[in-house]
Short mmCIF file of C-alpha atoms and ligand atoms in Angstrom, two decimals:
data_model
loop_
_atom_site.label_atom_id
_atom_site.label_comp_id
_atom_site.label_asym_id
_atom_site.label_seq_id
_atom_site.Cartn_x
_atom_site.Cartn_y
_atom_site.Cartn_z
CA MET A 1043 0.11 0.06 0.03
CA ALA A 1044 1.65 3.14 -0.92
CA LEU A 1045 2.04 5.77 1.45
CA THR A 1046 2.94 9.13 -0.50
CA VAL A 1047 2.38 12.59 1.52
CA SER A 1048 2.46 15.46 -0.90
CA LYS A 1049 3.79 18.97 0.21
CA THR A 1050 2.43 22.47 -1.14
CA PRO A 1051 4.89 25.03 -2.27
CA THR A 1052 4.58 26.37 1.20
CA GLY A 1053 5.84 22.95 2.67
CA SER A 1054 2.60 21.95 4.32
CA GLU A 1055 2.18 18.36 4.30
CA TYR A 1056 -1.22 16.87 3.21
CA LYS A 1057 -3.03 13.28 1.82
CA VAL A 1058 -5.84 14.07 0.04
CA LYS A 1059 -7.66 12.44 -2.68
CA ASP A 1060 -7.47 15.13 -5.40
CA ILE A 1061 -5.94 18.32 -4.92
CA SER A 1062 -7.45 19.67 -8.16
CA GLN A 1063 -11.09 19.89 -6.18
CA ALA A 1064 -9.49 22.71 -4.39
CA VAL A 1065 -11.06 25.13 -6.80
CA PHE A 1066 -14.51 23.88 -6.05
CA GLY A 1067 -13.94 23.40 -2.53
CA ARG A 1068 -12.96 27.20 -2.07
CA LEU A 1069 -16.15 28.08 -3.73
CA GLU A 1070 -18.23 26.12 -1.39
CA ILE A 1071 -16.06 27.34 1.59
CA GLU A 1072 -17.03 30.97 0.62
CA LEU A 1073 -20.76 30.04 0.41
CA ALA A 1074 -20.27 28.46 3.90
CA GLU A 1075 -18.41 31.47 5.41
CA VAL A 1076 -21.67 33.66 4.72
CA GLU A 1077 -23.83 30.96 6.65
CA MET A 1078 -21.32 30.87 9.71
CA PRO A 1079 -21.90 34.11 11.51
CA GLY A 1080 -20.32 32.96 14.81
CA LEU A 1081 -17.04 31.78 13.22
CA MET A 1082 -16.66 34.96 11.13
CA SER A 1083 -17.10 37.13 14.21
CA CYS A 1084 -14.44 35.07 16.11
CA ARG A 1085 -12.03 36.22 13.24
CA SER A 1086 -13.16 39.89 13.41
CA GLU A 1087 -13.02 39.97 17.22
CA PHE A 1088 -10.10 37.65 17.97
CA GLY A 1089 -8.29 37.91 14.62
CA PRO A 1090 -6.14 41.40 15.23
CA SER A 1091 -4.46 40.18 18.35
CA GLN A 1092 -3.29 36.80 16.74
CA PRO A 1093 -4.14 34.87 20.19
CA PHE A 1094 -3.14 31.56 18.99
CA GLN A 1095 0.18 32.55 18.26
CA GLY A 1096 2.60 29.65 18.71
CA ALA A 1097 -0.42 27.30 19.00
CA ARG A 1098 -0.34 24.05 17.22
CA ILE A 1099 -3.79 22.53 17.06
CA THR A 1100 -4.66 19.37 15.58
CA GLY A 1101 -7.88 17.96 14.89
CA SER A 1102 -10.02 15.04 14.42
CA LEU A 1103 -13.56 15.69 13.24
CA HIS A 1104 -15.21 15.03 9.68
CA MET A 1105 -13.46 16.88 7.08
CA THR A 1106 -16.15 18.83 5.83
CA VAL A 1107 -16.78 22.37 4.16
CA GLN A 1108 -18.16 23.28 7.58
CA SER A 1109 -14.97 22.15 9.30
CA ALA A 1110 -12.66 24.02 6.66
CA VAL A 1111 -14.45 27.21 8.02
CA LEU A 1112 -13.32 26.32 11.63
CA ILE A 1113 -9.73 25.15 10.39
CA GLU A 1114 -9.18 28.52 8.55
CA THR A 1115 -10.83 30.55 11.84
CA LEU A 1116 -8.28 28.92 13.93
CA THR A 1117 -5.30 29.68 11.62
CA ALA A 1118 -6.85 33.22 11.15
CA LEU A 1119 -6.17 33.73 14.91
CA GLY A 1120 -2.69 32.57 14.50
CA ALA A 1121 -2.88 28.55 14.85
CA GLU A 1122 -0.96 25.96 13.31
CA VAL A 1123 -3.50 23.63 12.33
CA ARG A 1124 -3.25 19.84 11.38
CA TRP A 1125 -6.25 17.68 10.77
CA CYS A 1126 -7.64 14.35 9.84
CA SER A 1127 -10.91 13.23 9.39
CA CYS A 1128 -12.87 10.72 11.85
CA ASN A 1129 -15.08 8.47 9.65
CA ILE A 1130 -14.47 7.00 6.42
CA PHE A 1131 -17.19 8.35 4.47
CA SER A 1132 -17.76 11.86 5.93
CA THR A 1133 -14.79 13.49 3.69
CA GLN A 1134 -15.86 15.73 1.44
CA ASP A 1135 -12.66 15.50 -1.02
CA HIS A 1136 -13.06 19.16 -2.43
CA ALA A 1137 -12.96 20.88 1.27
CA ALA A 1138 -10.24 18.56 1.92
CA ALA A 1139 -8.17 19.70 -1.10
CA ALA A 1140 -8.98 23.44 -0.57
CA ILE A 1141 -7.77 23.05 2.80
CA ALA A 1142 -4.49 21.20 2.05
CA ARG A 1143 -3.90 23.85 -0.90
CA ASP A 1144 -4.70 26.93 1.33
CA SER A 1145 -4.38 26.39 4.83
CA ALA A 1146 -3.49 23.20 7.07
CA GLY A 1147 -1.78 19.93 7.00
CA VAL A 1148 -4.85 17.76 6.11
CA LYS A 1149 -4.67 13.80 6.10
CA ALA A 1150 -8.14 12.81 4.75
CA GLU A 1151 -7.22 9.45 3.12
CA GLU A 1152 -9.11 6.68 4.67
CA GLU A 1153 -7.75 3.73 2.80
CA TYR A 1154 -5.99 2.81 6.29
CA GLU A 1155 -9.34 3.10 8.07
CA LYS A 1156 -10.86 0.76 5.81
CA SER A 1157 -7.98 -1.88 5.78
CA GLY A 1158 -7.78 -1.63 9.37
CA LYS A 1159 -4.19 -1.77 9.50
CA LEU A 1160 -1.23 0.41 9.28
CA PRO A 1161 0.67 0.44 5.65
CA ASP A 1162 3.24 -2.02 5.12
CA VAL A 1163 6.39 -0.11 6.12
CA ASN A 1164 8.04 -1.70 2.93
CA GLY A 1165 5.29 -0.50 0.75
CA CYS A 1166 5.88 3.07 1.32
CA GLU A 1167 7.33 4.81 -1.63
CA ASN A 1168 8.37 7.64 0.69
CA ARG A 1169 11.80 6.89 1.94
CA GLU A 1170 11.34 9.30 5.02
CA TYR A 1171 8.10 7.66 5.92
CA ARG A 1172 9.68 4.20 5.69
CA ILE A 1173 12.33 5.56 8.36
CA VAL A 1174 9.80 6.98 10.70
CA PHE A 1175 7.32 3.99 10.64
CA ARG A 1176 10.39 1.63 11.23
CA ILE A 1177 11.54 3.98 14.06
CA ILE A 1178 8.09 4.33 15.53
CA LYS A 1179 7.24 0.55 15.12
CA ASP A 1180 10.55 -0.37 16.75
CA ARG A 1181 10.35 1.89 20.01
CA LEU A 1182 6.84 0.85 20.47
CA LEU A 1183 7.93 -2.77 20.73
CA VAL A 1184 10.46 -1.38 23.26
CA ASP A 1185 8.21 0.75 24.92
CA PRO A 1186 4.43 0.98 24.04
CA THR A 1187 3.96 4.05 26.22
CA ARG A 1188 6.63 5.70 24.29
CA TYR A 1189 4.25 8.01 22.77
CA ARG A 1190 2.18 8.65 25.71
CA ARG A 1191 4.72 11.46 26.97
CA ILE A 1192 3.47 13.72 24.14
CA LYS A 1193 1.10 14.36 26.93
CA GLU A 1194 3.35 16.65 28.78
CA ARG A 1195 2.94 18.96 25.76
CA LEU A 1196 -0.52 19.22 25.21
CA VAL A 1197 -2.33 21.72 26.55
CA GLY A 1198 -5.83 20.03 26.44
CA VAL A 1199 -8.62 18.82 24.42
CA SER A 1200 -12.00 20.15 23.46
CA GLU A 1201 -14.70 17.27 22.52
CA GLU A 1202 -17.39 18.05 20.09
CA THR A 1203 -19.74 15.30 20.58
CA THR A 1204 -22.05 13.30 23.11
CA THR A 1205 -20.36 10.03 22.91
CA GLY A 1206 -16.93 11.53 23.08
CA VAL A 1207 -18.00 13.48 26.14
CA LYS A 1208 -19.10 10.35 27.95
CA ARG A 1209 -15.80 8.82 27.13
CA LEU A 1210 -14.02 11.59 28.52
CA TYR A 1211 -15.98 11.61 31.84
CA GLN A 1212 -15.16 7.88 31.92
CA MET A 1213 -11.70 8.50 31.56
CA GLN A 1214 -11.73 11.18 34.43
CA ALA A 1215 -13.71 8.64 36.57
CA ASN A 1216 -10.77 5.88 36.16
CA GLY A 1217 -8.19 8.33 36.27
CA SER A 1218 -6.72 7.91 33.06
CA LEU A 1219 -7.65 11.32 31.51
CA LEU A 1220 -4.00 12.78 30.38
CA PHE A 1221 -4.86 16.48 29.99
CA PRO A 1222 -7.77 19.10 30.73
CA ALA A 1223 -10.91 18.82 28.57
CA ILE A 1224 -13.61 20.94 27.70
CA ASN A 1225 -17.08 19.44 26.71
CA VAL A 1226 -17.94 21.52 23.79
CA ASN A 1227 -20.98 18.94 23.43
CA ASP A 1228 -23.23 20.21 26.58
CA SER A 1229 -22.95 23.78 25.53
CA VAL A 1230 -26.52 24.25 25.04
CA THR A 1231 -25.73 26.24 21.79
CA LYS A 1232 -24.17 22.97 20.77
CA LYS A 1233 -26.18 20.00 21.85
CA LYS A 1234 -29.84 21.75 21.49
CA PHE A 1235 -28.92 22.83 17.95
CA ASP A 1236 -26.52 20.75 16.10
CA ASN A 1237 -27.61 17.55 17.82
CA LEU A 1238 -31.43 18.66 17.37
CA TYR A 1239 -32.15 21.18 14.49
CA GLY A 1240 -28.67 19.84 12.32
CA CYS A 1241 -30.24 15.97 12.63
CA ARG A 1242 -33.53 17.21 11.92
CA HIS A 1243 -31.97 19.01 8.34
CA SER A 1244 -29.43 16.17 7.58
CA LEU A 1245 -31.57 13.00 8.47
CA PRO A 1246 -34.07 13.24 5.74
CA ASP A 1247 -31.30 14.49 3.32
CA GLY A 1248 -29.45 10.99 3.71
CA LEU A 1249 -32.47 9.01 3.29
CA LYS A 1250 -33.55 10.55 0.14
CA ARG A 1251 -30.24 10.65 -1.48
CA ALA A 1252 -29.58 7.07 -0.55
CA THR A 1253 -32.83 5.67 -1.40
CA ASP A 1254 -35.26 8.02 -2.88
CA VAL A 1255 -37.92 6.11 -1.06
CA ILE A 1256 -40.82 8.09 -0.10
CA ILE A 1257 -41.43 8.85 3.66
CA ALA A 1258 -44.59 9.50 4.10
CA GLY A 1259 -46.92 6.82 5.24
CA LYS A 1260 -44.22 4.57 6.47
CA ILE A 1261 -43.72 3.41 9.81
CA ALA A 1262 -40.52 4.50 11.03
CA VAL A 1263 -38.84 3.21 14.47
CA VAL A 1264 -36.33 5.89 15.92
CA CYS A 1265 -34.04 3.95 18.57
CA GLY A 1266 -33.46 6.83 21.21
CA TYR A 1267 -35.12 10.07 21.82
CA GLY A 1268 -32.41 12.15 23.21
CA ASP A 1269 -31.54 15.30 21.18
CA VAL A 1270 -30.44 13.70 18.17
CA GLY A 1271 -33.42 11.11 18.33
CA LYS A 1272 -35.86 14.11 19.03
CA GLY A 1273 -34.69 15.88 15.68
CA CYS A 1274 -34.69 12.88 13.51
CA ALA A 1275 -38.32 11.85 14.78
CA ALA A 1276 -39.55 15.55 14.05
CA ALA A 1277 -38.05 15.22 10.81
CA LEU A 1278 -39.73 11.95 9.81
CA LYS A 1279 -43.12 13.13 11.20
CA ARG A 1280 -42.97 16.29 9.02
CA ALA A 1281 -42.28 13.98 6.19
CA GLY A 1282 -45.25 12.01 6.92
CA ALA A 1283 -44.24 8.88 8.72
CA ARG A 1284 -45.82 7.40 11.41
CA VAL A 1285 -43.01 7.37 14.06
CA ILE A 1286 -42.39 4.95 16.98
CA VAL A 1287 -39.86 5.22 19.54
CA THR A 1288 -37.70 2.84 21.72
CA GLU A 1289 -36.25 4.05 24.64
CA ILE A 1290 -34.57 3.27 28.11
CA ASP A 1291 -34.93 6.60 29.88
CA PRO A 1292 -38.58 7.29 31.26
CA ILE A 1293 -38.29 11.07 31.10
CA CYS A 1294 -37.17 10.69 27.14
CA ALA A 1295 -40.09 8.31 27.00
CA LEU A 1296 -42.57 10.63 28.44
CA GLN A 1297 -41.44 13.24 26.18
CA ALA A 1298 -42.00 11.18 23.07
CA LEU A 1299 -45.40 10.31 24.61
CA MET A 1300 -46.07 14.14 24.91
CA ASP A 1301 -45.17 14.73 21.67
CA GLY A 1302 -47.42 12.31 20.39
CA THR A 1303 -45.08 9.42 19.49
CA PRO A 1304 -45.74 5.92 20.64
CA VAL A 1305 -43.07 4.18 22.51
CA LEU A 1306 -42.63 0.59 22.29
CA THR A 1307 -39.62 -1.86 21.98
CA LEU A 1308 -37.94 -2.80 19.11
CA GLU A 1309 -39.17 -6.69 19.14
CA ASP A 1310 -42.70 -5.15 19.27
CA VAL A 1311 -42.45 -3.47 15.58
CA VAL A 1312 -39.40 -5.07 14.04
CA SER A 1313 -41.38 -7.09 11.11
CA GLU A 1314 -44.04 -3.98 10.71
CA ALA A 1315 -41.99 -1.12 10.41
CA ASP A 1316 -40.27 0.22 7.15
CA ILE A 1317 -37.40 2.43 8.37
CA PHE A 1318 -35.27 1.65 11.34
CA LEU A 1319 -32.69 4.28 12.70
CA THR A 1320 -30.36 4.31 15.94
CA THR A 1321 -29.64 7.58 17.58
CA THR A 1322 -28.67 5.98 20.83
CA GLY A 1323 -24.92 6.48 21.28
CA ASN A 1324 -24.83 2.82 22.55
CA LYS A 1325 -23.99 -0.20 21.04
CA ASN A 1326 -25.83 -3.36 19.90
CA ILE A 1327 -28.97 -1.57 19.37
CA ILE A 1328 -30.34 -3.21 16.01
CA MET A 1329 -29.02 -6.98 15.69
CA VAL A 1330 -28.67 -9.47 12.98
CA HIS A 1331 -31.60 -11.52 14.72
CA HIS A 1332 -34.02 -8.35 14.41
CA MET A 1333 -32.84 -7.62 10.81
CA LYS A 1334 -33.96 -11.23 9.92
CA GLN A 1335 -37.40 -10.49 10.86
CA MET A 1336 -37.76 -7.14 8.95
CA LYS A 1337 -39.96 -6.64 5.85
CA ASN A 1338 -38.10 -6.86 2.47
CA ASN A 1339 -36.34 -3.57 1.65
CA ALA A 1340 -36.68 -2.39 5.08
CA ILE A 1341 -34.41 0.36 5.43
CA VAL A 1342 -31.94 0.23 8.41
CA CYS A 1343 -29.60 3.08 9.20
CA ASN A 1344 -27.77 4.96 12.02
CA ILE A 1345 -26.90 8.77 13.02
CA GLY A 1346 -25.59 8.09 16.14
CA HIS A 1347 -22.44 6.59 17.21
CA PHE A 1348 -20.26 5.13 14.66
CA ASP A 1349 -20.85 1.52 13.35
CA ASN A 1350 -21.54 -0.43 16.23
CA GLU A 1351 -25.26 0.75 16.90
CA ILE A 1352 -26.31 -1.79 14.28
CA ASP A 1353 -24.60 -5.45 14.44
CA MET A 1354 -22.84 -5.07 10.89
CA HIS A 1355 -20.51 -7.74 12.23
CA GLY A 1356 -23.30 -10.00 12.77
CA LEU A 1357 -24.75 -9.50 9.29
CA GLU A 1358 -21.57 -9.69 7.24
CA THR A 1359 -20.76 -13.00 8.95
CA TYR A 1360 -24.33 -14.52 8.73
CA PRO A 1361 -24.11 -17.82 7.02
CA GLY A 1362 -25.26 -17.63 3.48
CA VAL A 1363 -26.02 -13.72 3.36
CA LYS A 1364 -26.06 -11.93 0.19
CA ARG A 1365 -24.57 -8.22 -0.25
CA ILE A 1366 -25.65 -6.15 -3.21
CA THR A 1367 -24.29 -3.06 -3.41
CA VAL A 1368 -26.67 -0.90 -4.95
CA LYS A 1369 -24.25 2.04 -4.73
CA PRO A 1370 -21.76 3.68 -2.79
CA GLN A 1371 -23.32 3.70 0.89
CA THR A 1372 -26.58 1.86 -0.11
CA ASP A 1373 -26.44 -2.12 0.17
CA ARG A 1374 -29.23 -4.55 0.08
CA TRP A 1375 -28.40 -7.66 2.24
CA VAL A 1376 -30.45 -10.66 1.20
CA PHE A 1377 -30.97 -13.48 4.06
CA PRO A 1378 -31.04 -16.93 2.48
CA GLU A 1379 -33.96 -18.76 3.92
CA THR A 1380 -36.53 -16.14 3.08
CA ASN A 1381 -34.65 -14.16 0.03
CA ASN A 1382 -35.64 -10.94 1.72
CA GLY A 1383 -33.36 -8.18 1.66
CA ILE A 1384 -32.86 -5.30 4.01
CA ILE A 1385 -31.07 -2.03 2.82
CA VAL A 1386 -28.44 -1.07 4.88
CA LEU A 1387 -27.22 2.55 4.62
CA ALA A 1388 -23.41 3.79 4.73
CA GLU A 1389 -22.63 0.25 6.36
CA GLY A 1390 -23.97 0.89 9.74
CA ARG A 1391 -21.81 4.52 9.92
CA LEU A 1392 -23.65 7.92 10.22
CA ILE A 1393 -25.99 8.11 7.66
CA ASN A 1394 -26.17 12.07 7.42
CA LEU A 1395 -22.40 12.20 6.87
CA GLY A 1396 -21.93 9.37 4.99
CA CYS A 1397 -25.28 9.41 2.66
CA ALA A 1398 -25.15 13.27 2.75
CA THR A 1399 -22.70 16.31 3.62
CA GLY A 1400 -24.04 16.27 7.40
CA HIS A 1401 -25.38 19.47 8.89
CA PRO A 1402 -25.76 22.68 7.08
CA SER A 1403 -23.21 25.46 7.91
CA PHE A 1404 -25.56 27.69 10.23
CA VAL A 1405 -26.12 25.01 12.78
CA MET A 1406 -22.27 23.84 12.51
CA SER A 1407 -21.53 27.64 13.31
CA CYS A 1408 -23.04 27.32 16.49
CA SER A 1409 -20.99 23.94 17.75
CA PHE A 1410 -17.69 25.40 16.10
CA THR A 1411 -18.04 28.80 17.64
CA ASN A 1412 -17.98 27.18 20.65
CA GLN A 1413 -14.90 24.86 19.76
CA VAL A 1414 -13.02 28.06 18.89
CA ILE A 1415 -14.18 29.43 22.75
CA ALA A 1416 -12.87 26.46 24.18
CA GLN A 1417 -9.75 26.36 22.41
CA LEU A 1418 -9.00 29.82 23.14
CA GLU A 1419 -9.59 29.33 26.92
CA LEU A 1420 -7.40 26.14 26.91
CA TRP A 1421 -4.61 28.15 25.01
CA LYS A 1422 -4.86 31.24 27.33
CA GLU A 1423 -5.08 29.39 30.27
CA ARG A 1424 -2.05 26.87 29.69
CA GLY A 1425 0.35 26.60 32.30
CA ALA A 1426 -1.92 28.96 34.73
CA GLY A 1427 -3.12 25.90 36.69
CA LYS A 1428 -6.72 26.89 36.19
CA TYR A 1429 -7.43 23.53 34.44
CA GLU A 1430 -6.90 20.01 36.26
CA LYS A 1431 -7.09 16.74 34.14
CA LYS A 1432 -10.75 17.06 34.51
CA VAL A 1433 -13.68 17.59 32.08
CA TYR A 1434 -15.23 21.06 32.04
CA VAL A 1435 -18.07 22.78 30.31
CA LEU A 1436 -17.98 26.92 28.99
CA PRO A 1437 -19.81 29.10 31.13
CA LYS A 1438 -23.39 30.29 30.44
CA HIS A 1439 -22.62 33.69 29.39
CA LEU A 1440 -20.16 32.28 26.59
CA ASP A 1441 -23.36 30.22 25.59
CA GLU A 1442 -25.19 33.34 25.57
CA LYS A 1443 -22.72 35.11 23.41
CA VAL A 1444 -22.73 32.03 20.82
CA ALA A 1445 -26.46 32.24 20.73
CA ALA A 1446 -26.41 36.16 20.11
CA LEU A 1447 -23.65 36.18 17.46
CA HIS A 1448 -26.37 34.18 15.48
CA LEU A 1449 -29.37 36.06 15.86
CA GLY A 1450 -28.71 38.96 13.36
CA LYS A 1451 -28.48 36.53 10.39
CA LEU A 1452 -32.11 35.47 11.13
CA GLY A 1453 -33.04 38.84 11.76
CA ALA A 1454 -34.24 38.47 15.19
CA LYS A 1455 -34.36 41.22 17.67
CA LEU A 1456 -34.14 40.86 21.09
CA THR A 1457 -36.41 42.34 23.92
CA LYS A 1458 -34.64 44.43 26.61
CA LEU A 1459 -35.09 44.09 30.18
CA THR A 1460 -36.14 46.67 32.65
CA PRO A 1461 -33.92 46.94 35.72
CA ALA A 1462 -37.04 46.12 37.45
CA GLN A 1463 -37.72 43.14 35.51
CA ALA A 1464 -34.11 42.23 35.58
CA ALA A 1465 -34.13 42.20 39.59
CA CYS A 1466 -37.46 40.23 39.38
CA ILE A 1467 -36.15 37.40 37.48
CA SER A 1468 -32.44 37.02 38.60
CA VAL A 1469 -31.53 34.04 40.24
CA PRO A 1470 -28.43 34.52 42.64
CA VAL A 1471 -25.40 32.40 40.99
CA GLU A 1472 -23.54 31.69 44.31
CA GLY A 1473 -25.43 30.97 47.50
CA PRO A 1474 -27.58 27.59 48.56
CA TYR A 1475 -29.44 27.53 45.28
CA LYS A 1476 -28.22 26.44 42.36
CA PRO A 1477 -30.51 26.18 39.02
CA PRO A 1478 -30.93 22.60 37.95
CA GLN A 1479 -28.79 21.31 34.96
CA TYR A 1480 -31.41 19.79 32.81
CA ARG A 1481 -30.31 17.41 30.08
CA TYR A 1482 -33.29 16.75 28.34
P1 NAD B 931 -28.34 11.73 24.19
O1 NAD B 931 -27.76 11.19 25.07
O2 NAD B 931 -28.97 12.86 24.60
O3 NAD B 931 -29.60 10.65 23.66
C1 NAD B 931 -29.21 9.42 23.36
C2 NAD B 931 -30.77 8.43 23.83
O4 NAD B 931 -30.96 7.28 23.63
C3 NAD B 931 -31.00 8.73 25.30
O5 NAD B 931 -32.13 9.28 25.63
C4 NAD B 931 -30.74 7.22 25.83
O6 NAD B 931 -31.70 6.86 27.08
C5 NAD B 931 -31.39 6.79 24.65
N1 NAD B 931 -30.85 5.20 24.78
C6 NAD B 931 -29.44 4.77 25.24
N2 NAD B 931 -29.43 3.43 24.99
C7 NAD B 931 -30.49 3.01 24.52
C8 NAD B 931 -31.19 1.74 23.98
N3 NAD B 931 -30.35 0.53 24.05
N4 NAD B 931 -32.17 1.84 23.40
C9 NAD B 931 -33.16 2.81 23.30
N5 NAD B 931 -32.93 4.38 23.63
C10 NAD B 931 -31.48 3.99 24.31
O7 NAD B 931 -27.48 11.75 22.86
P2 NAD B 931 -27.61 12.68 21.53
O8 NAD B 931 -26.81 14.14 21.91
O9 NAD B 931 -29.07 12.43 21.29
O10 NAD B 931 -26.72 12.07 20.83
C11 NAD B 931 -26.70 10.72 20.41
C12 NAD B 931 -25.65 10.09 19.40
O11 NAD B 931 -25.64 10.76 18.37
C13 NAD B 931 -24.13 10.15 20.19
O12 NAD B 931 -23.46 9.11 19.74
C14 NAD B 931 -23.65 11.40 19.48
O13 NAD B 931 -22.29 11.22 19.64
C15 NAD B 931 -24.40 11.23 18.24
N6 NAD B 931 -24.33 12.57 17.29
C16 NAD B 931 -24.35 12.36 16.14
C17 NAD B 931 -24.40 13.33 15.24
C18 NAD B 931 -24.70 13.36 13.70
O14 NAD B 931 -24.48 14.15 12.83
N7 NAD B 931 -24.52 12.12 13.28
C19 NAD B 931 -24.43 14.82 15.74
C20 NAD B 931 -24.31 14.74 17.28
C21 NAD B 931 -24.56 13.94 17.98
N1 3DD B 932 -21.33 16.93 12.22
C1 3DD B 932 -22.74 16.79 11.51
N2 3DD B 932 -22.58 17.44 10.33
C2 3DD B 932 -21.14 17.57 10.23
C3 3DD B 932 -20.57 18.83 9.37
N3 3DD B 932 -21.41 19.52 8.37
N4 3DD B 932 -19.66 19.18 9.51
C4 3DD B 932 -18.82 18.51 10.55
C5 3DD B 932 -19.19 17.91 11.64
C6 3DD B 932 -20.55 17.54 11.53
C7 3DD B 932 -21.05 15.95 13.37
C8 3DD B 932 -21.64 17.00 14.47
O1 3DD B 932 -22.71 17.00 14.58
C9 3DD B 932 -20.83 16.77 15.69
O2 3DD B 932 -21.24 17.99 16.67
C10 3DD B 932 -21.28 15.64 16.31
O3 3DD B 932 -21.40 14.25 15.92
O4 3DD B 932 -21.76 15.88 17.67
#
């Protein structure tokens, strides 16, 4: 397997599918910038002072047009940025090419992820890489922890998504968190926007591009009714589907019922439903024994965590099953006993990023403005001892600032409180009373 890394005239390295797509990528990035007021405001507010001077930021997040605007906001504030994608289907090659040509070092090639193994050292055309890989492999054999010492130089990490944040809290609890972490996901202007409205927009986009099956009139099962599940259920309802929710949490289940959506178990509906969607962030939600019972050409897809919500391993290894690839990321799997097939999208990975282009720019601007603020905070406070090896959330006033940065674009005008009104509704932040932190 050839491992070749290219360099731009300015020397930044990149590995992307087709650098010639940079022209197209740049055009789409320019369109996205107009829809991302929060990020553009960060550039005008913080750009002059170059707060990230000396900072080297590396990101692993879907390499999309929207992420490209985030990357170029970080570089506009003075950071040196390197990026790699985090999913084998979500890279938008034209965005990767534009960033590679104009901004950061980008590795958006997912061939190693698909093969599941590092390139063969001897297969690398690039002599330097052969040497580097040899050194890395030899030293890891001697000291598997050798490359953990990087943590001494690491200032911290900001985490984008629900499942990633859950992993960080688990690491904090078991003492394996190596550096401070900011939980971007639980900023209200991230979770209640990206996860909810972003999925409400991008789920139907993915379904239609992948299958062009009508949603209206169909029975759709949404596993999980958190923010992602709520957004998806709303989208499917608006498209005319009869939605059924599965849940483990009584409060989320009750919310579904209040939204007019029945709550049943997967076993109750598996042989009747037409569309199955997992949104839980959990694993082993739809197993192969469920898929065997489904109607012919039932659609099975996931928008939650990566490819372990759907039992792809069980499906791929089912005796006698036949995989028919209709088109990239749309596969029909036929069971030998019934000759019935189910349609699995994006190989069980994220449908909105695998079969479509993910969330639109405006809602990603909310998420990514939180990312910039989190990175600025970690960099500004580095070495000041403010942050321990724990997980932190951003303060409410910054959350409100992110929201405020996005109101003008949609023509909103906020009402101003009189002092008497402000006094009437203010809640003392310090002292015995702490307003409850709702996650719902
Ligand atoms: P959440 O915790 O708010 O919601 C998950 C819900 O699933 C919870 O209500 C939980 O009770 C329920 N659940 C857990 N196990 C279940 C099971 N076995 N059966 C039924 N329900 C179950 O999380 P969220 O913010 O909605 O995110 C969900 C997942 O989506 C996470 O993995 C997150 O990282 C991911 N996510 C994906 C995108 C995307 O663009 N594809 C965007 C944001 C978040
Ligand atoms: N995610 C969805 N659409 C995206 C896009 N257009 N660019 C980058 C990332 C995108 C994933 C996010 O919703 C992320 O916040 C998550 O998974 O929580």
